Each structure stands twice: as structure tokens, then as C-alpha cells.
Amino acid sequence: MFFVSLTLILLLAVAGGILLVQGLMLEGSACLVASGVLFWVWFIYYKRRRKKCDDFDCGCDVFDCDCVDCNCVDCNCSD
């Protein structure tokens, strides 16, 4: 999802630039503003997500009960 959203934001920015070059100022500006706003929303979302993941002992990508104390999110220690 990370790369898909980043790709869509960059495509929107490129489309805005192309529209500006073609003389469609309103549409090009709208695309550039939308891509800028979406980029900041995307950046803040992933910044908060990373900060939330840093609080866990297991790390962000591993939720398979590799922790010594089994206090991880989605950790099922009944096995």
C-alpha cells in the first residue's frame, strides 16, 4: 500500500505539471495542490505508524511471537 499510494501521488503531481504546461492552469494547479495535500497526509500517516511501531519490543514487521516475554501485538503464546 505504501508504494501504491506514493505512486498515485507522484502521478497526480506529474499530471498537474503536464496540465500546467498545456495551459490548463486551473486543472493543473488543482492536481498539484491535491498531490501536495495527499503527500502530507501520507507522510503524517506513515510517520505516526512508524512511531507507534517503535513502541513495541518485537519491531514493526514481525508479529509472530518471537519476543521473549510475548507482550507483542497479535502475539498468541498459547501454542
PDB file of N, CA and C in Angstrom:
ATOM      1  N   MET A   1       0.825  -1.194   0.000  1.00  0.00           N
ATOM      2  CA  MET A   1       0.000   0.000   0.000  1.00  0.00           C
ATOM      3  C   MET A   1       0.870   1.259   0.000  1.00  0.00           C
ATOM      4  N   PHE A   2       2.026   1.156   0.604  1.00  0.00           N
ATOM      5  CA  PHE A   2       2.958   2.277   0.681  1.00  0.00           C
ATOM      6  C   PHE A   2       3.338   2.763  -0.714  1.00  0.00           C
ATOM      7  N   PHE A   3       3.789   1.842  -1.550  1.00  0.00           N
ATOM      8  CA  PHE A   3       4.263   2.222  -2.876  1.00  0.00           C
ATOM      9  C   PHE A   3       3.119   2.574  -3.822  1.00  0.00           C
ATOM     10  N   VAL A   4       1.979   1.950  -3.648  1.00  0.00           N
ATOM     11  CA  VAL A   4       0.820   2.275  -4.484  1.00  0.00           C
ATOM     12  C   VAL A   4       0.377   3.710  -4.227  1.00  0.00           C
ATOM     13  N   SER A   5       0.266   4.082  -2.961  1.00  0.00           N
ATOM     14  CA  SER A   5      -0.173   5.444  -2.641  1.00  0.00           C
ATOM     15  C   SER A   5       0.869   6.473  -3.072  1.00  0.00           C
ATOM     16  N   LEU A   6       2.147   6.168  -2.881  1.00  0.00           N
ATOM     17  CA  LEU A   6       3.189   7.097  -3.307  1.00  0.00           C
ATOM     18  C   LEU A   6       3.188   7.249  -4.825  1.00  0.00           C
ATOM     19  N   THR A   7       2.983   6.156  -5.544  1.00  0.00           N
ATOM     20  CA  THR A   7       2.923   6.212  -6.998  1.00  0.00           C
ATOM     21  C   THR A   7       1.755   7.064  -7.476  1.00  0.00           C
ATOM     22  N   LEU A   8       0.599   6.898  -6.853  1.00  0.00           N
ATOM     23  CA  LEU A   8      -0.561   7.705  -7.238  1.00  0.00           C
ATOM     24  C   LEU A   8      -0.343   9.189  -6.960  1.00  0.00           C
ATOM     25  N   ILE A   9       0.309   9.499  -5.861  1.00  0.00           N
ATOM     26  CA  ILE A   9       0.598  10.898  -5.540  1.00  0.00           C
ATOM     27  C   ILE A   9       1.555  11.493  -6.571  1.00  0.00           C
ATOM     28  N   LEU A  10       2.578  10.739  -6.941  1.00  0.00           N
ATOM     29  CA  LEU A  10       3.532  11.235  -7.935  1.00  0.00           C
ATOM     30  C   LEU A  10       2.897  11.365  -9.320  1.00  0.00           C
ATOM     31  N   LEU A  11       2.027  10.425  -9.686  1.00  0.00           N
ATOM     32  CA  LEU A  11       1.325  10.531 -10.969  1.00  0.00           C
ATOM     33  C   LEU A  11       0.409  11.753 -11.003  1.00  0.00           C
ATOM     34  N   LEU A  12      -0.224  12.042  -9.892  1.00  0.00           N
ATOM     35  CA  LEU A  12      -1.073  13.224  -9.815  1.00  0.00           C
ATOM     36  C   LEU A  12      -0.246  14.497  -9.956  1.00  0.00           C
ATOM     37  N   ALA A  13       0.945  14.520  -9.373  1.00  0.00           N
ATOM     38  CA  ALA A  13       1.817  15.681  -9.489  1.00  0.00           C
ATOM     39  C   ALA A  13       2.315  15.855 -10.924  1.00  0.00           C
ATOM     40  N   VAL A  14       2.682  14.746 -11.559  1.00  0.00           N
ATOM     41  CA  VAL A  14       3.142  14.822 -12.948  1.00  0.00           C
ATOM     42  C   VAL A  14       2.006  15.272 -13.861  1.00  0.00           C
ATOM     43  N   ALA A  15       0.816  14.742 -13.637  1.00  0.00           N
ATOM     44  CA  ALA A  15      -0.340  15.163 -14.433  1.00  0.00           C
ATOM     45  C   ALA A  15      -0.611  16.648 -14.245  1.00  0.00           C
ATOM     46  N   GLY A  16      -0.461  17.138 -13.026  1.00  0.00           N
ATOM     47  CA  GLY A  16      -0.642  18.570 -12.775  1.00  0.00           C
ATOM     48  C   GLY A  16       0.381  19.405 -13.513  1.00  0.00           C
ATOM     49  N   GLY A  17       1.624  18.939 -13.521  1.00  0.00           N
ATOM     50  CA  GLY A  17       2.662  19.651 -14.267  1.00  0.00           C
ATOM     51  C   GLY A  17       2.396  19.666 -15.758  1.00  0.00           C
ATOM     52  N   ILE A  18       1.959  18.536 -16.289  1.00  0.00           N
ATOM     53  CA  ILE A  18       1.643  18.465 -17.724  1.00  0.00           C
ATOM     54  C   ILE A  18       0.473  19.389 -18.063  1.00  0.00           C
ATOM     55  N   LEU A  19      -0.541  19.396 -17.209  1.00  0.00           N
ATOM     56  CA  LEU A  19      -1.681  20.281 -17.452  1.00  0.00           C
ATOM     57  C   LEU A  19      -1.272  21.744 -17.403  1.00  0.00           C
ATOM     58  N   LEU A  20      -0.357  22.093 -16.493  1.00  0.00           N
ATOM     59  CA  LEU A  20       0.123  23.480 -16.434  1.00  0.00           C
ATOM     60  C   LEU A  20       0.873  23.848 -17.704  1.00  0.00           C
ATOM     61  N   VAL A  21       1.700  22.943 -18.213  1.00  0.00           N
ATOM     62  CA  VAL A  21       2.462  23.212 -19.428  1.00  0.00           C
ATOM     63  C   VAL A  21       1.525  23.378 -20.618  1.00  0.00           C
ATOM     64  N   GLN A  22       0.427  22.633 -20.637  1.00  0.00           N
ATOM     65  CA  GLN A  22      -0.528  22.731 -21.742  1.00  0.00           C
ATOM     66  C   GLN A  22      -1.417  23.971 -21.642  1.00  0.00           C
ATOM     67  N   GLY A  23      -1.296  24.695 -20.560  1.00  0.00           N
ATOM     68  CA  GLY A  23      -2.053  25.930 -20.431  1.00  0.00           C
ATOM     69  C   GLY A  23      -3.333  25.803 -19.630  1.00  0.00           C
ATOM     70  N   LEU A  24      -3.592  24.659 -19.080  1.00  0.00           N
ATOM     71  CA  LEU A  24      -4.789  24.473 -18.257  1.00  0.00           C
ATOM     72  C   LEU A  24      -4.414  24.772 -16.795  1.00  0.00           C
ATOM     73  N   MET A  25      -4.412  26.033 -16.487  1.00  0.00           N
ATOM     74  CA  MET A  25      -3.915  26.488 -15.184  1.00  0.00           C
ATOM     75  C   MET A  25      -4.767  25.992 -14.015  1.00  0.00           C
ATOM     76  N   LEU A  26      -6.065  26.043 -14.143  1.00  0.00           N
ATOM     77  CA  LEU A  26      -6.936  25.652 -13.044  1.00  0.00           C
ATOM     78  C   LEU A  26      -6.809  24.159 -12.738  1.00  0.00           C
ATOM     79  N   GLU A  27      -6.887  23.331 -13.783  1.00  0.00           N
ATOM     80  CA  GLU A  27      -6.802  21.888 -13.581  1.00  0.00           C
ATOM     81  C   GLU A  27      -5.412  21.470 -13.106  1.00  0.00           C
ATOM     82  N   GLY A  28      -4.381  22.069 -13.690  1.00  0.00           N
ATOM     83  CA  GLY A  28      -3.011  21.756 -13.282  1.00  0.00           C
ATOM     84  C   GLY A  28      -2.728  22.162 -11.858  1.00  0.00           C
ATOM     85  N   SER A  29      -3.191  23.335 -11.478  1.00  0.00           N
ATOM     86  CA  SER A  29      -2.998  23.794 -10.096  1.00  0.00           C
ATOM     87  C   SER A  29      -3.767  22.918  -9.121  1.00  0.00           C
ATOM     88  N   ALA A  30      -4.969  22.525  -9.509  1.00  0.00           N
ATOM     89  CA  ALA A  30      -5.765  21.652  -8.637  1.00  0.00           C
ATOM     90  C   ALA A  30      -5.072  20.309  -8.436  1.00  0.00           C
ATOM     91  N   CYS A  31      -4.501  19.745  -9.494  1.00  0.00           N
ATOM     92  CA  CYS A  31      -3.784  18.471  -9.371  1.00  0.00           C
ATOM     93  C   CYS A  31      -2.537  18.620  -8.503  1.00  0.00           C
ATOM     94  N   LEU A  32      -1.803  19.698  -8.681  1.00  0.00           N
ATOM     95  CA  LEU A  32      -0.607  19.902  -7.868  1.00  0.00           C
ATOM     96  C   LEU A  32      -0.947  20.133  -6.397  1.00  0.00           C
ATOM     97  N   VAL A  33      -1.972  20.909  -6.135  1.00  0.00           N
ATOM     98  CA  VAL A  33      -2.391  21.139  -4.750  1.00  0.00           C
ATOM     99  C   VAL A  33      -2.892  19.839  -4.121  1.00  0.00           C
ATOM    100  N   ALA A  34      -3.674  19.079  -4.884  1.00  0.00           N
ATOM    101  CA  ALA A  34      -4.180  17.798  -4.371  1.00  0.00           C
ATOM    102  C   ALA A  34      -3.038  16.834  -4.094  1.00  0.00           C
ATOM    103  N   SER A  35      -2.053  16.779  -4.968  1.00  0.00           N
ATOM    104  CA  SER A  35      -0.925  15.885  -4.726  1.00  0.00           C
ATOM    105  C   SER A  35      -0.107  16.343  -3.517  1.00  0.00           C
ATOM    106  N   GLY A  36       0.025  17.645  -3.336  1.00  0.00           N
ATOM    107  CA  GLY A  36       0.735  18.153  -2.159  1.00  0.00           C
ATOM    108  C   GLY A  36       0.017  17.824  -0.870  1.00  0.00           C
ATOM    109  N   VAL A  37      -1.291  18.017  -0.859  1.00  0.00           N
ATOM    110  CA  VAL A  37      -2.081  17.702   0.336  1.00  0.00           C
ATOM    111  C   VAL A  37      -2.052  16.206   0.627  1.00  0.00           C
ATOM    112  N   LEU A  38      -2.225  15.390  -0.401  1.00  0.00           N
ATOM    113  CA  LEU A  38      -2.174  13.939  -0.215  1.00  0.00           C
ATOM    114  C   LEU A  38      -0.802  13.479   0.246  1.00  0.00           C
ATOM    115  N   PHE A  39       0.254  14.130  -0.258  1.00  0.00           N
ATOM    116  CA  PHE A  39       1.596  13.773   0.191  1.00  0.00           C
ATOM    117  C   PHE A  39       1.770  14.039   1.676  1.00  0.00           C
ATOM    118  N   TRP A  40       1.296  15.187   2.151  1.00  0.00           N
ATOM    119  CA  TRP A  40       1.431  15.494   3.575  1.00  0.00           C
ATOM    120  C   TRP A  40       0.600  14.558   4.432  1.00  0.00           C
ATOM    121  N   VAL A  41      -0.596  14.211   3.982  1.00  0.00           N
ATOM    122  CA  VAL A  41      -1.425  13.242   4.713  1.00  0.00           C
ATOM    123  C   VAL A  41      -0.729  11.887   4.747  1.00  0.00           C
ATOM    124  N   TRP A  42      -0.183  11.464   3.615  1.00  0.00           N
ATOM    125  CA  TRP A  42       0.548  10.202   3.510  1.00  0.00           C
ATOM    126  C   TRP A  42       1.763  10.214   4.437  1.00  0.00           C
ATOM    127  N   PHE A  43       2.511  11.311   4.423  1.00  0.00           N
ATOM    128  CA  PHE A  43       3.715  11.429   5.244  1.00  0.00           C
ATOM    129  C   PHE A  43       3.371  11.362   6.729  1.00  0.00           C
ATOM    130  N   ILE A  44       2.358  12.096   7.165  1.00  0.00           N
ATOM    131  CA  ILE A  44       1.958  12.098   8.571  1.00  0.00           C
ATOM    132  C   ILE A  44       1.447  10.724   8.985  1.00  0.00           C
ATOM    133  N   TYR A  45       0.677  10.060   8.123  1.00  0.00           N
ATOM    134  CA  TYR A  45       0.161   8.728   8.439  1.00  0.00           C
ATOM    135  C   TYR A  45       1.298   7.744   8.684  1.00  0.00           C
ATOM    136  N   TYR A  46       2.261   7.699   7.773  1.00  0.00           N
ATOM    137  CA  TYR A  46       3.348   6.743   7.929  1.00  0.00           C
ATOM    138  C   TYR A  46       4.317   7.149   9.028  1.00  0.00           C
ATOM    139  N   LYS A  47       4.441   8.424   9.318  1.00  0.00           N
ATOM    140  CA  LYS A  47       5.276   8.875  10.438  1.00  0.00           C
ATOM    141  C   LYS A  47       4.660   8.418  11.763  1.00  0.00           C
ATOM    142  N   ARG A  48       3.347   8.590  11.917  1.00  0.00           N
ATOM    143  CA  ARG A  48       2.669   8.143  13.135  1.00  0.00           C
ATOM    144  C   ARG A  48       2.689   6.626  13.250  1.00  0.00           C
ATOM    145  N   ARG A  49       2.512   5.948  12.117  1.00  0.00           N
ATOM    146  CA  ARG A  49       2.530   4.487  12.134  1.00  0.00           C
ATOM    147  C   ARG A  49       3.894   3.968  12.569  1.00  0.00           C
ATOM    148  N   ARG A  50       4.956   4.584  12.080  1.00  0.00           N
ATOM    149  CA  ARG A  50       6.301   4.168  12.461  1.00  0.00           C
ATOM    150  C   ARG A  50       6.552   4.440  13.943  1.00  0.00           C
ATOM    151  N   LYS A  51       6.079   5.584  14.422  1.00  0.00           N
ATOM    152  CA  LYS A  51       6.258   5.923  15.831  1.00  0.00           C
ATOM    153  C   LYS A  51       5.517   4.922  16.710  1.00  0.00           C
ATOM    154  N   LYS A  52       4.308   4.519  16.289  1.00  0.00           N
ATOM    155  CA  LYS A  52       3.531   3.547  17.043  1.00  0.00           C
ATOM    156  C   LYS A  52       4.247   2.197  17.074  1.00  0.00           C
ATOM    157  N   CYS A  53       4.862   1.814  15.965  1.00  0.00           N
ATOM    158  CA  CYS A  53       5.551   0.523  15.891  1.00  0.00           C
ATOM    159  C   CYS A  53       6.839   0.525  16.698  1.00  0.00           C
ATOM    160  N   ASP A  54       7.463   1.680  16.861  1.00  0.00           N
ATOM    161  CA  ASP A  54       8.701   1.743  17.634  1.00  0.00           C
ATOM    162  C   ASP A  54       8.468   1.477  19.115  1.00  0.00           C
ATOM    163  N   ASP A  55       7.218   1.560  19.574  1.00  0.00           N
ATOM    164  CA  ASP A  55       6.914   1.340  20.975  1.00  0.00           C
ATOM    165  C   ASP A  55       6.877  -0.138  21.355  1.00  0.00           C
ATOM    166  N   PHE A  56       6.865  -1.038  20.363  1.00  0.00           N
ATOM    167  CA  PHE A  56       6.782  -2.466  20.639  1.00  0.00           C
ATOM    168  C   PHE A  56       8.177  -3.081  20.663  1.00  0.00           C
ATOM    169  N   ASP A  57       8.336  -4.122  21.460  1.00  0.00           N
ATOM    170  CA  ASP A  57       9.622  -4.789  21.565  1.00  0.00           C
ATOM    171  C   ASP A  57       9.937  -5.645  20.343  1.00  0.00           C
ATOM    172  N   CYS A  58       8.920  -6.164  19.687  1.00  0.00           N
ATOM    173  CA  CYS A  58       9.136  -7.092  18.578  1.00  0.00           C
ATOM    174  C   CYS A  58       9.572  -6.386  17.303  1.00  0.00           C
ATOM    175  N   GLY A  59       9.374  -5.117  17.193  1.00  0.00           N
ATOM    176  CA  GLY A  59       9.647  -4.415  15.952  1.00  0.00           C
ATOM    177  C   GLY A  59       8.371  -4.283  15.153  1.00  0.00           C
ATOM    178  N   CYS A  60       8.474  -3.612  14.068  1.00  0.00           N
ATOM    179  CA  CYS A  60       7.277  -3.250  13.319  1.00  0.00           C
ATOM    180  C   CYS A  60       6.783  -4.357  12.404  1.00  0.00           C
ATOM    181  N   ASP A  61       7.675  -5.123  11.831  1.00  0.00           N
ATOM    182  CA  ASP A  61       7.278  -6.061  10.794  1.00  0.00           C
ATOM    183  C   ASP A  61       7.039  -7.473  11.301  1.00  0.00           C
ATOM    184  N   VAL A  62       7.422  -7.780  12.504  1.00  0.00           N
ATOM    185  CA  VAL A  62       7.347  -9.160  12.984  1.00  0.00           C
ATOM    186  C   VAL A  62       6.318  -9.243  14.098  1.00  0.00           C
ATOM    187  N   PHE A  63       5.249  -9.990  13.857  1.00  0.00           N
ATOM    188  CA  PHE A  63       4.219 -10.204  14.858  1.00  0.00           C
ATOM    189  C   PHE A  63       4.008 -11.694  15.074  1.00  0.00           C
ATOM    190  N   ASP A  64       5.054 -12.487  15.019  1.00  0.00           N
ATOM    191  CA  ASP A  64       4.882 -13.931  15.088  1.00  0.00           C
ATOM    192  C   ASP A  64       5.419 -14.520  16.390  1.00  0.00           C
ATOM    193  N   CYS A  65       5.344 -13.769  17.453  1.00  0.00           N
ATOM    194  CA  CYS A  65       5.682 -14.242  18.793  1.00  0.00           C
ATOM    195  C   CYS A  65       7.150 -14.601  18.933  1.00  0.00           C
ATOM    196  N   ASP A  66       8.037 -13.817  18.362  1.00  0.00           N
ATOM    197  CA  ASP A  66       9.463 -14.026  18.544  1.00  0.00           C
ATOM    198  C   ASP A  66       9.970 -13.324  19.795  1.00  0.00           C
ATOM    199  N   CYS A  67       9.096 -12.627  20.495  1.00  0.00           N
ATOM    200  CA  CYS A  67       9.509 -11.918  21.697  1.00  0.00           C
ATOM    201  C   CYS A  67       9.734 -12.900  22.835  1.00  0.00           C
ATOM    202  N   VAL A  68      10.595 -12.514  23.697  1.00  0.00           N
ATOM    203  CA  VAL A  68      10.878 -13.355  24.857  1.00  0.00           C
ATOM    204  C   VAL A  68       9.711 -13.312  25.837  1.00  0.00           C
ATOM    205  N   ASP A  69       9.100 -12.146  26.005  1.00  0.00           N
ATOM    206  CA  ASP A  69       8.062 -12.002  27.013  1.00  0.00           C
ATOM    207  C   ASP A  69       6.648 -12.075  26.453  1.00  0.00           C
ATOM    208  N   CYS A  70       6.475 -12.237  25.156  1.00  0.00           N
ATOM    209  CA  CYS A  70       5.170 -12.376  24.499  1.00  0.00           C
ATOM    210  C   CYS A  70       4.212 -11.226  24.802  1.00  0.00           C
ATOM    211  N   ASN A  71       4.708 -10.023  24.850  1.00  0.00           N
ATOM    212  CA  ASN A  71       3.853  -8.855  25.068  1.00  0.00           C
ATOM    213  C   ASN A  71       3.635  -8.079  23.777  1.00  0.00           C
ATOM    214  N   CYS A  72       3.739  -8.752  22.658  1.00  0.00           N
ATOM    215  CA  CYS A  72       3.601  -8.092  21.365  1.00  0.00           C
ATOM    216  C   CYS A  72       2.140  -8.030  20.944  1.00  0.00           C
ATOM    217  N   VAL A  73       1.874  -7.132  20.013  1.00  0.00           N
ATOM    218  CA  VAL A  73       0.545  -7.051  19.427  1.00  0.00           C
ATOM    219  C   VAL A  73       0.342  -8.277  18.564  1.00  0.00           C
ATOM    220  N   ASP A  74      -0.845  -8.847  18.588  1.00  0.00           N
ATOM    221  CA  ASP A  74      -1.206 -10.047  17.818  1.00  0.00           C
ATOM    222  C   ASP A  74      -0.328 -11.245  18.167  1.00  0.00           C
ATOM    223  N   CYS A  75       0.165 -11.298  19.352  1.00  0.00           N
ATOM    224  CA  CYS A  75       1.025 -12.403  19.764  1.00  0.00           C
ATOM    225  C   CYS A  75       0.179 -13.427  20.517  1.00  0.00           C
ATOM    226  N   ASN A  76       0.149 -14.623  20.001  1.00  0.00           N
ATOM    227  CA  ASN A  76      -0.607 -15.700  20.625  1.00  0.00           C
ATOM    228  C   ASN A  76       0.373 -16.700  21.217  1.00  0.00           C
ATOM    229  N   CYS A  77       0.536 -16.671  22.506  1.00  0.00           N
ATOM    230  CA  CYS A  77       1.528 -17.513  23.171  1.00  0.00           C
ATOM    231  C   CYS A  77       0.916 -18.823  23.675  1.00  0.00           C
ATOM    232  N   SER A  78      -0.275 -19.146  23.237  1.00  0.00           N
ATOM    233  CA  SER A  78      -0.911 -20.379  23.710  1.00  0.00           C
ATOM    234  C   SER A  78      -0.345 -21.610  23.037  1.00  0.00           C
ATOM    235  N   ASP A  79       0.391 -21.432  21.931  1.00  0.00           N
ATOM    236  CA  ASP A  79       0.942 -22.581  21.211  1.00  0.00           C
ATOM    237  C   ASP A  79       2.144 -23.173  21.911  1.00  0.00           C
TER     238      ASP A  79
END
